mmCIF file of C-alpha atoms and ligand atoms in Angstrom:
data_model
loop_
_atom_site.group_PDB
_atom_site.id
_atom_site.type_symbol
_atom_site.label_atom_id
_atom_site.label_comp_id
_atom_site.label_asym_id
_atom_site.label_seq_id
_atom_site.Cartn_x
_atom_site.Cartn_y
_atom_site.Cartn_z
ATOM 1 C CA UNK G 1390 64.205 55.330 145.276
ATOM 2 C CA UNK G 1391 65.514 55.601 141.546
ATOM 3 C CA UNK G 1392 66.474 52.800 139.243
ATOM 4 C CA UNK G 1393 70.022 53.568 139.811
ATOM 5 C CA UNK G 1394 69.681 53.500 143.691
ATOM 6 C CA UNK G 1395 67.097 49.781 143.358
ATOM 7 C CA UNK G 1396 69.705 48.464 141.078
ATOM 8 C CA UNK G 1397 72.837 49.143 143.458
ATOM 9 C CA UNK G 1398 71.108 47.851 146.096
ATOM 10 C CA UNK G 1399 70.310 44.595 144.558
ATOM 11 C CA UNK G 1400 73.448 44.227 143.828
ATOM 12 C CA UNK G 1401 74.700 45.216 147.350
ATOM 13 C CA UNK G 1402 72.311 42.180 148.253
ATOM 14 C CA UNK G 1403 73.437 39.778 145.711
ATOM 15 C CA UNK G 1404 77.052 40.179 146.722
ATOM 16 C CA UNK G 1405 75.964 39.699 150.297
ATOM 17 C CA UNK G 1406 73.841 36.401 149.061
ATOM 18 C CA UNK G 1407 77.186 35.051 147.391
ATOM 19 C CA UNK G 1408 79.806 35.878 150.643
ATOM 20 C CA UNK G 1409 77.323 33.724 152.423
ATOM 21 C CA UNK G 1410 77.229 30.921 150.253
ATOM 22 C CA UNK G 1411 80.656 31.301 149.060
ATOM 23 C CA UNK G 1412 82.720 32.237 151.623
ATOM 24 C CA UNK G 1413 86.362 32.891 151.507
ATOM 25 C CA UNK G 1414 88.655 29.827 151.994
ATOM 26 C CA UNK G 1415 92.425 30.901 151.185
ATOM 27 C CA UNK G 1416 93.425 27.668 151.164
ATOM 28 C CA UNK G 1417 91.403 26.829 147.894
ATOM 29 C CA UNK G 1418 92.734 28.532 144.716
ATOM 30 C CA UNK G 1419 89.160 27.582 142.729
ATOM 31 C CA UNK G 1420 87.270 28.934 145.989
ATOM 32 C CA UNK G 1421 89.519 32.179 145.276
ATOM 33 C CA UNK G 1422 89.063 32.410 141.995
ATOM 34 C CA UNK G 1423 85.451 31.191 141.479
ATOM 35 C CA UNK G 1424 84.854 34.733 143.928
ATOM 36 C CA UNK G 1425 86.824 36.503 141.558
ATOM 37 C CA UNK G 1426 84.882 36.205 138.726
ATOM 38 C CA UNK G 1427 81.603 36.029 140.634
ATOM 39 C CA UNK G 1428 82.396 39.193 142.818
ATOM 40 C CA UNK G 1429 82.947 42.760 141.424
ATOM 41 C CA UNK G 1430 81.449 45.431 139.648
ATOM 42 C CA UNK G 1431 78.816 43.703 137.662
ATOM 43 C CA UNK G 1432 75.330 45.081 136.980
ATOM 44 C CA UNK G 1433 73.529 42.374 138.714
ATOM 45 C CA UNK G 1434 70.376 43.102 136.194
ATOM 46 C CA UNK G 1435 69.687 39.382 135.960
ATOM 47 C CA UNK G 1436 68.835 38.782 139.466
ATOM 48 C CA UNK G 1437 66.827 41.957 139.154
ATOM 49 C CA UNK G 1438 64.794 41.128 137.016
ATOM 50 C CA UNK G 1439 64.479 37.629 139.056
ATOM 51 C CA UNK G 1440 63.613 39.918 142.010
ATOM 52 C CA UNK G 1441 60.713 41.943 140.132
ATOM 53 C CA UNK G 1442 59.222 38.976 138.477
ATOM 54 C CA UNK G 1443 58.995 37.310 141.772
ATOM 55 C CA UNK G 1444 57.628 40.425 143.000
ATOM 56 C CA UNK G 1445 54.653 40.378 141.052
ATOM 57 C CA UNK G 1446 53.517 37.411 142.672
ATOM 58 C CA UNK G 1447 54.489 38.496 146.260
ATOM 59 C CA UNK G 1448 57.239 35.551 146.413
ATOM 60 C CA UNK G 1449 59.480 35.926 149.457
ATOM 61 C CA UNK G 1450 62.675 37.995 148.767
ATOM 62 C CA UNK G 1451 65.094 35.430 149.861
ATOM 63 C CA UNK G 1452 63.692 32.607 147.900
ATOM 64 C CA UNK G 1453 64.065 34.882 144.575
ATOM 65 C CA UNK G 1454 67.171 36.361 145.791
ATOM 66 C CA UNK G 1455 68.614 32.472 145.699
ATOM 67 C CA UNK G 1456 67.542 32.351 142.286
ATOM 68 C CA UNK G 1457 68.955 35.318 141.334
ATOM 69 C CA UNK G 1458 72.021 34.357 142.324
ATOM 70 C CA UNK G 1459 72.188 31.355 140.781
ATOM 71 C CA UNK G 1460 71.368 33.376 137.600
ATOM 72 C CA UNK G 1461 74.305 35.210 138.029
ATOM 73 C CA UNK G 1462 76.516 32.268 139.116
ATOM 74 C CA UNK G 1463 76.105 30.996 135.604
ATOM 75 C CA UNK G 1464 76.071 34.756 133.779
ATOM 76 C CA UNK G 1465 79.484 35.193 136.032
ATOM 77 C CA UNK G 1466 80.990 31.600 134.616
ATOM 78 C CA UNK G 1467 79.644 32.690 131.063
ATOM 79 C CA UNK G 1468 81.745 35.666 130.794
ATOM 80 C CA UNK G 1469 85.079 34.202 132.648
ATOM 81 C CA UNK G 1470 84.650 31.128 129.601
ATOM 82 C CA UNK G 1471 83.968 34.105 126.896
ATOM 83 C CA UNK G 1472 87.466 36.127 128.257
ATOM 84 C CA UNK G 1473 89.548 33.273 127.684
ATOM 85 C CA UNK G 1474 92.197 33.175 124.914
ATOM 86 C CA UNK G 1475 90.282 30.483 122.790
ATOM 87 C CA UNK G 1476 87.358 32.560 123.260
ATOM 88 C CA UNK G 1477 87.374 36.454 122.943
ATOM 89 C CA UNK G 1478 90.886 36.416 124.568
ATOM 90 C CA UNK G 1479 90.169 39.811 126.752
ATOM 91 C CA UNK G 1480 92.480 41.231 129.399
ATOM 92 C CA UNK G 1481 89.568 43.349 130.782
ATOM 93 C CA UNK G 1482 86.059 42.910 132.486
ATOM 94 C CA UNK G 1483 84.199 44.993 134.657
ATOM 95 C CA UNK G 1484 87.146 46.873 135.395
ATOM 96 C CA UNK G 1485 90.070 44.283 136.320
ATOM 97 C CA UNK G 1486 92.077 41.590 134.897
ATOM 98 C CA UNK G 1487 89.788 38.822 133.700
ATOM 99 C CA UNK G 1488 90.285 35.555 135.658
ATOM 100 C CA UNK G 1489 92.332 34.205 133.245
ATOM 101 C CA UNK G 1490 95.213 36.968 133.833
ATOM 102 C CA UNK G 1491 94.486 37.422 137.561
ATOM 103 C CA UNK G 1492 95.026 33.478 137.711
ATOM 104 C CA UNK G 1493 96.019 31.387 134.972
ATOM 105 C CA UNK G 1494 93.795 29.808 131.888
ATOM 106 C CA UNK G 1495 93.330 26.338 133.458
ATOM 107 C CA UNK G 1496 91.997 27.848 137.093
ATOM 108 C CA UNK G 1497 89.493 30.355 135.055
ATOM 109 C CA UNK G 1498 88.434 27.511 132.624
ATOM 110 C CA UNK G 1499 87.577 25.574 136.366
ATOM 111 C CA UNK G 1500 86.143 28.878 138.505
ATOM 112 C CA UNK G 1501 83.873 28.789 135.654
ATOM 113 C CA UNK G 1502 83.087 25.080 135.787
ATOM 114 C CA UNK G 1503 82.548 25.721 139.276
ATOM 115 C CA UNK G 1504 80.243 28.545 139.194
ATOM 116 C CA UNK G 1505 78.102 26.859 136.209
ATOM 117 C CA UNK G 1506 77.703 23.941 138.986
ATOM 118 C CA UNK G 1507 76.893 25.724 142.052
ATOM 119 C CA UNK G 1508 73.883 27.476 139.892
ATOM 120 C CA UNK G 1509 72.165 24.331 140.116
ATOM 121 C CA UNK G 1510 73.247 23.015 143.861
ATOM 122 C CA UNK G 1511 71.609 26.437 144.967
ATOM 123 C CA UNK G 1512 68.606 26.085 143.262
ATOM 124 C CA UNK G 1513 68.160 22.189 143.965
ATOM 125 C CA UNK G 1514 68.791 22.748 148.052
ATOM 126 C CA UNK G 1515 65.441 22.859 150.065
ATOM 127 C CA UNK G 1516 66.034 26.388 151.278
ATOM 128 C CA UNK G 1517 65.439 27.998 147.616
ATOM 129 C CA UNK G 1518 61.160 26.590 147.732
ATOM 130 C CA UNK G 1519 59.349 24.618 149.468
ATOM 131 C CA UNK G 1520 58.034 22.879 147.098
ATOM 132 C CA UNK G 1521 60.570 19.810 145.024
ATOM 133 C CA UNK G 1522 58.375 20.126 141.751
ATOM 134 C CA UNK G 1523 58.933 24.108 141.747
ATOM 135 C CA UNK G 1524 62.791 23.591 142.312
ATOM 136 C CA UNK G 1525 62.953 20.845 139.775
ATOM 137 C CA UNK G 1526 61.534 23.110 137.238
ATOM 138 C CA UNK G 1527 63.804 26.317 138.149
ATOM 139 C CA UNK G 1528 66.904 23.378 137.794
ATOM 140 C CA UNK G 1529 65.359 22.112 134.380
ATOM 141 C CA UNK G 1530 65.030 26.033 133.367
ATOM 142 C CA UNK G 1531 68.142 26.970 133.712
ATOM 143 C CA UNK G 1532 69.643 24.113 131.925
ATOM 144 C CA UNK G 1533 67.822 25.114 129.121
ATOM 145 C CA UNK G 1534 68.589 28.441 129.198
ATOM 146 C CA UNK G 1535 71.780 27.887 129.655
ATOM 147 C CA UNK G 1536 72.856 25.076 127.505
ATOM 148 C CA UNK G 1537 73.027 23.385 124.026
ATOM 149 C CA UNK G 1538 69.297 24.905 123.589
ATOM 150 C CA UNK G 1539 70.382 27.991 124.893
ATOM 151 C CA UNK G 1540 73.323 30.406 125.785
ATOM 152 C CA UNK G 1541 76.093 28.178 124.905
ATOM 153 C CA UNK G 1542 74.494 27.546 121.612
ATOM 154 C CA UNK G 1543 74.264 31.092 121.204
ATOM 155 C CA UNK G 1544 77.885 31.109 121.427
ATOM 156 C CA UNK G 1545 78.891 28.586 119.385
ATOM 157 C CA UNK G 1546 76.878 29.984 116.762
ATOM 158 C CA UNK G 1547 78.422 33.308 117.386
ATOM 159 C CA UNK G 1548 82.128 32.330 117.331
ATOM 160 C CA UNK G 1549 80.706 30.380 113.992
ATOM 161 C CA UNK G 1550 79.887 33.672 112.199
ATOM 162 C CA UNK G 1551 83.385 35.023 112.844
ATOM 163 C CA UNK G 1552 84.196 32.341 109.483
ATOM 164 C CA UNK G 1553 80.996 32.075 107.706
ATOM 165 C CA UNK G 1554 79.568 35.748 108.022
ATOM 166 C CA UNK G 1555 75.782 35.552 108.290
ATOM 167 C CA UNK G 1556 73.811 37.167 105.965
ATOM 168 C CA UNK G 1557 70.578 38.827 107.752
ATOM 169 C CA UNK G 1558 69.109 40.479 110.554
ATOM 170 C CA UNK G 1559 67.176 37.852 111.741
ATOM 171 C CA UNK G 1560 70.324 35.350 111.665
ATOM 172 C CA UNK G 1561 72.000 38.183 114.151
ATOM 173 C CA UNK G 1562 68.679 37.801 116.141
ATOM 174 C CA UNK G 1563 68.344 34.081 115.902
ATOM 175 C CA UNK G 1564 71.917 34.123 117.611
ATOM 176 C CA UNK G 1565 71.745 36.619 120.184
ATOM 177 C CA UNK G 1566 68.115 35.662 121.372
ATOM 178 C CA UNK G 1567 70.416 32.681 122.105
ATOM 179 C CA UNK G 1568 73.304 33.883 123.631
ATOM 180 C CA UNK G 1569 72.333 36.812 125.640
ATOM 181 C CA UNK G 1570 67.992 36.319 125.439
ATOM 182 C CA UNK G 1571 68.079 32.659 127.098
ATOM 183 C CA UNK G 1572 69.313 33.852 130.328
ATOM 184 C CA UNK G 1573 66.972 37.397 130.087
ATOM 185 C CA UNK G 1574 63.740 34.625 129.948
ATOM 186 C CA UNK G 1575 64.854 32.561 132.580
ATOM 187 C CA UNK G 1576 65.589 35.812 134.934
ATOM 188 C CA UNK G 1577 61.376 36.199 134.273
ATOM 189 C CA UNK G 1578 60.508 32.877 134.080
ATOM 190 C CA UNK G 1579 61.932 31.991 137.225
ATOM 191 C CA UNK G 1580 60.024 34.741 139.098
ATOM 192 C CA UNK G 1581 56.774 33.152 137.601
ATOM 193 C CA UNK G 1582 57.468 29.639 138.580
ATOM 194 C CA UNK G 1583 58.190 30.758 142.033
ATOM 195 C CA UNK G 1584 55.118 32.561 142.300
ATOM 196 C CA UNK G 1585 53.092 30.528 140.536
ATOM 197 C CA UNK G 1586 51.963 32.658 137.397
ATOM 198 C CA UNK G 1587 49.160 31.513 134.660
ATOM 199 C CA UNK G 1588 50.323 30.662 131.564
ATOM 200 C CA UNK G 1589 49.004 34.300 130.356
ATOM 201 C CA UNK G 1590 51.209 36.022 133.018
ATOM 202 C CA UNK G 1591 54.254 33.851 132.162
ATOM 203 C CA UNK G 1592 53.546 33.901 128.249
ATOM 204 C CA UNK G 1593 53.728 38.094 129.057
ATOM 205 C CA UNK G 1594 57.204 37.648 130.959
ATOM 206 C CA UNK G 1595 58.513 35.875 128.613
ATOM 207 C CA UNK G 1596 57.624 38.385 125.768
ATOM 208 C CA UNK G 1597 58.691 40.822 127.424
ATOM 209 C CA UNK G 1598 62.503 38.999 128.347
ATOM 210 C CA UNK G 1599 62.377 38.562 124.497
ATOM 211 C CA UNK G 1600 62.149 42.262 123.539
ATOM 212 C CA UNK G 1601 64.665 43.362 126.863
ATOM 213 C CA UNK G 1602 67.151 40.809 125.914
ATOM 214 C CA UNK G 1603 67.374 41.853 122.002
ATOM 215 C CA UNK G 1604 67.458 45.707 123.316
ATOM 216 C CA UNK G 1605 70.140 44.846 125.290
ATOM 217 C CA UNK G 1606 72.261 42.917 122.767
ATOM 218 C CA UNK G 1607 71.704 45.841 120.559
ATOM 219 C CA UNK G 1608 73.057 48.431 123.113
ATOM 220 C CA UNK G 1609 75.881 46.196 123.870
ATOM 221 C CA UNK G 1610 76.662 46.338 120.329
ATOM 222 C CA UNK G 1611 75.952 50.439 120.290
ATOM 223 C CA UNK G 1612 78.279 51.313 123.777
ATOM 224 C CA UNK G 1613 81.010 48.672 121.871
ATOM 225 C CA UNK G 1614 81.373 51.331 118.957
ATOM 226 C CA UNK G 1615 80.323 54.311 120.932
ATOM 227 C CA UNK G 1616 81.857 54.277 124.280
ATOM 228 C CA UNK G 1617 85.371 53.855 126.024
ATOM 229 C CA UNK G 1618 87.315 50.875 127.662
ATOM 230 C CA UNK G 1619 87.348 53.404 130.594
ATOM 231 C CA UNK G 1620 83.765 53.635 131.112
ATOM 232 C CA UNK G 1621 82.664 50.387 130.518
ATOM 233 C CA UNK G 1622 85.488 48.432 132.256
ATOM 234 C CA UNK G 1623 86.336 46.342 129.379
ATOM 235 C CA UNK G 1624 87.445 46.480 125.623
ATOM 236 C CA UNK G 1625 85.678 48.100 123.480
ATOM 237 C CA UNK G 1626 85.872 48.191 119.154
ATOM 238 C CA UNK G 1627 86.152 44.343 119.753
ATOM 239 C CA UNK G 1628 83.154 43.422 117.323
ATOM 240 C CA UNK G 1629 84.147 44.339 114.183
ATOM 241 C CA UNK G 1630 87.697 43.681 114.441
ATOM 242 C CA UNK G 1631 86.886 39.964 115.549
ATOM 243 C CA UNK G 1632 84.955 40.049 112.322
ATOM 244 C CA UNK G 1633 81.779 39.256 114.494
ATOM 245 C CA UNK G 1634 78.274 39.480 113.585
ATOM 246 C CA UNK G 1635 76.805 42.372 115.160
ATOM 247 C CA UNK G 1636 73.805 44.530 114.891
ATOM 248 C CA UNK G 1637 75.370 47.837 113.886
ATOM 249 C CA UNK G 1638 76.091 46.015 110.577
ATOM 250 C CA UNK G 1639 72.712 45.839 109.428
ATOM 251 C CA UNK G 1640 71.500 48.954 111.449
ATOM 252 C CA UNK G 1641 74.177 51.229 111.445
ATOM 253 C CA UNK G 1642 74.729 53.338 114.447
ATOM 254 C CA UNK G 1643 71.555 55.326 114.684
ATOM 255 C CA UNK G 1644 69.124 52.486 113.202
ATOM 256 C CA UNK G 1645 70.669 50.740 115.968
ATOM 257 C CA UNK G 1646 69.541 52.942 118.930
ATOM 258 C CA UNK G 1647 66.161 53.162 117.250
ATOM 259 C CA UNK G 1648 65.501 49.749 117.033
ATOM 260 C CA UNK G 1649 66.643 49.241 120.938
ATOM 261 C CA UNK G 1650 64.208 52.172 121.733
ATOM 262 C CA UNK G 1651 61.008 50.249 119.972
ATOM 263 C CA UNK G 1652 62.028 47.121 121.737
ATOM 264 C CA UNK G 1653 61.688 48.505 124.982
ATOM 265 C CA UNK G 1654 58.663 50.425 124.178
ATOM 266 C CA UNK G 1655 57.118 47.105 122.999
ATOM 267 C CA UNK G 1656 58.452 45.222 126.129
ATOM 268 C CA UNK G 1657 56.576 47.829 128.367
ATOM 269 C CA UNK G 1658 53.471 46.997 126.617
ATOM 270 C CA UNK G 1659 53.402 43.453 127.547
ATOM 271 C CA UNK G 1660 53.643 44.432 130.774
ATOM 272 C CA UNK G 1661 50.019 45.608 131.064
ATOM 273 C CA UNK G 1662 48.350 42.823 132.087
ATOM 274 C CA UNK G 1663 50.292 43.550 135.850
ATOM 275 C CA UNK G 1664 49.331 47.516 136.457
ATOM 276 C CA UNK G 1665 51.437 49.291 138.796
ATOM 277 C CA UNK G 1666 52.824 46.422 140.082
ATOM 278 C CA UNK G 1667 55.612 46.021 137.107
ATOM 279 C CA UNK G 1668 56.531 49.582 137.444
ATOM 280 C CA UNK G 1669 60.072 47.882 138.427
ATOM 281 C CA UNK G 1670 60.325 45.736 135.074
ATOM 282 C CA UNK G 1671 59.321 49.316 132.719
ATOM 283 C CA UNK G 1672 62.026 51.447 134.413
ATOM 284 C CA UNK G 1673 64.458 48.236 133.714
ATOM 285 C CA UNK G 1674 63.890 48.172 130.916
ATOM 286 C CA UNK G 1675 64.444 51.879 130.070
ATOM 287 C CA UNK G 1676 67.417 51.554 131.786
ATOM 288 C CA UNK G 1677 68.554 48.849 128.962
ATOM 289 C CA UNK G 1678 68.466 51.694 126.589
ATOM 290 C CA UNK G 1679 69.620 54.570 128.823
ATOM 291 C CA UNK G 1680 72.731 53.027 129.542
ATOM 292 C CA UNK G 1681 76.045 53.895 129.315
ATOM 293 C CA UNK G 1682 77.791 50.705 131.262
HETATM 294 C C1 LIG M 1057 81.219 31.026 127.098
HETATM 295 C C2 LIG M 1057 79.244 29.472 127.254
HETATM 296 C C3 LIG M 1057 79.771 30.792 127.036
HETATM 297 C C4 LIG M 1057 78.904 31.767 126.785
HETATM 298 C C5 LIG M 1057 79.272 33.147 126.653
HETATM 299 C C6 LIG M 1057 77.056 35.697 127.527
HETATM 300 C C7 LIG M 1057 78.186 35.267 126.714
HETATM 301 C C8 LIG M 1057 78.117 33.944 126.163
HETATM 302 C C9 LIG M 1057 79.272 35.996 126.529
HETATM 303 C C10 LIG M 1057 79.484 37.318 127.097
HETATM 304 C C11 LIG M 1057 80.090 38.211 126.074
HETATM 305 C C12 LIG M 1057 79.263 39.382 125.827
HETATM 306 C C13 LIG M 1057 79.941 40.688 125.928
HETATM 307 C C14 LIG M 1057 77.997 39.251 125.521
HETATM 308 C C15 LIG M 1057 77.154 40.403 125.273
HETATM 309 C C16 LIG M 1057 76.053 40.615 126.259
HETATM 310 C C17 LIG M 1057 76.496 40.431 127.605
HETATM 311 C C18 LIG M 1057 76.134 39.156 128.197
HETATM 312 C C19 LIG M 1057 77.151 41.404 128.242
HETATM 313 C C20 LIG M 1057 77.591 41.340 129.625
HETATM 314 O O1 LIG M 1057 76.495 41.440 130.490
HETATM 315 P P1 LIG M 1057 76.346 42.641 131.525
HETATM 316 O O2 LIG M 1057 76.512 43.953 130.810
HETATM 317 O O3 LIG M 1057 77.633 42.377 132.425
HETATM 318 O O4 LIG M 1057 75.095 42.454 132.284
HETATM 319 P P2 LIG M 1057 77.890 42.698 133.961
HETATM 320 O O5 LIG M 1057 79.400 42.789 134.052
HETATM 321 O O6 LIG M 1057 77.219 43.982 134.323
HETATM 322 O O7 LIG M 1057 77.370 41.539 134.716
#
């Protein structure tokens, strides 16, 4: 099966996954809406990568699947918050309205309050491990990765530089291994607390997340000045007008791309100490630089 093929199906799967556990209820506006921004044409690369980490340890599919869409429960929230008009006030994502205009500001500022909740009820109930310790540590993961030591920090520092440009490279880094690299680790990490890994094989995750994450910010940055609204389902030539801090400031367009390419190459070398088995996690993370959605 290709990349392409894996990817769609995992995504097929992690709709299926959230239809289950979120069912439709036309009666309830936030159930509506909280599908809204969690349904649609996303990538669904987080829980992949949840799904080949876990993999590597032979966890059970469902278990990681749960994980994975928790992952995404809080990714989905993350981007409704980032659409809204005190935010990055966008019209588009992944192709439709974002939940603000389908709905109205105060639902989307709740579907995402919603989602960022149900992240952790899925992870905390008995069916995602066995084990209590193993889903307390997923739950205490994903906090971190998520919150004022992760993502959301990212974005406060982010929405900072729009005033007080930062002057470096690494200060672009230090926020984006934030914003976007939290949840990248804990989409690894997760697969080697469910399975179990040595702190050798999780060390290796993470470094690779690290690597995939930045790679990804940076192509995010590269398909914002180099692609269309049309292809990527959502605004594009947003970073520099916003006066944000991006990459292709300090790289330019081509140093960009390079850089991305060296990441990934560097990412795939962590992956050695797994053989064959992480043949998953090297053709994800070509696809981070390959691209063009
Ligand atoms: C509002 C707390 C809070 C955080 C927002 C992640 C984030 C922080 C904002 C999203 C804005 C953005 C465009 C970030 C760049 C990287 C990124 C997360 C892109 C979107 O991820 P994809 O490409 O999206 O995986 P899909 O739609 O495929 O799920």
């Amino acid at each position: 099966m290709t990349f392409q093929n894996k990817l769609r199906d995992v995504a097929d799967r992690v709709d299926r996954l959230i239809e289950v556990l979120l069912p439709e209820d036309r009666g309830s506006r936030l159930r509506t809406a909280m599908r809204y921004g969690a349904l649609g044409q996303g990538k669904r690369l987080r829980p992949f990568f949840v799904l080949e980490s876990a993999g590597l340890f032979s966890v059970a599919q469902r278990e990681a699947l749960r994980v994975g869409v928790a992952l995404e429960c809080v990714h989905c929230y993350s981007l409704i918050h980032d659409d809204l008009p005190a935010m990055d006030n966008d019209d588009v994502r992944r192709g439709r309205p974002t939940c603000h205009r389908a709905f109205d500001e105060a639902t989307a500022i709740l579907a995402g309050d919603g989602l960022l909740t149900f992240a952790f009820e899925i992870l905390a109930a008995d069916e995602t491990h066995r084990d209590p310790d193993v889903r307390c540590a997923l739950v205490l993961a994903l906090a971190k990765a998520s919150g004022q030591g992760g993502m959301v920090e990212g974005q406060m520092r982010d929405l900072e530089a729009e005033t007080t440009p930062v002057s470096s490279l690494e200060s672009v880094e230090g926020i984006q291994a934030l914003k976007t690299g939290a949840l990248f680790g804990y989409a690894l990490e997760s697969g080697a607390l469910l399975g179990g890994a040595s702190q050798g094989e999780r060390a290796s995750l993470l470094a690779y997340a690290d690597k995939v994450g930045l790679a990804f910010q940076i192509m995010d940055d590269w398909l914002d000045v180099t692609s269309s609204p049309e292809v990527l389902g959502k605004a594009t030539q947003k970073d520099r007008g916003a006066g944000k801090a991006t990459f292709i400031d300090f790289l330019g367009v081509e140093g960009a791309r390079k850089k991305a390419g060296d990441l990934v190459e560097g990412a795939i070398s962590c992956l050695e100490p797994f053989g064959g088995r992480a043949q998953g996690l090297e053709d994800a993370a070509r696809f981070v630089i390959s691209r063009n959605f």
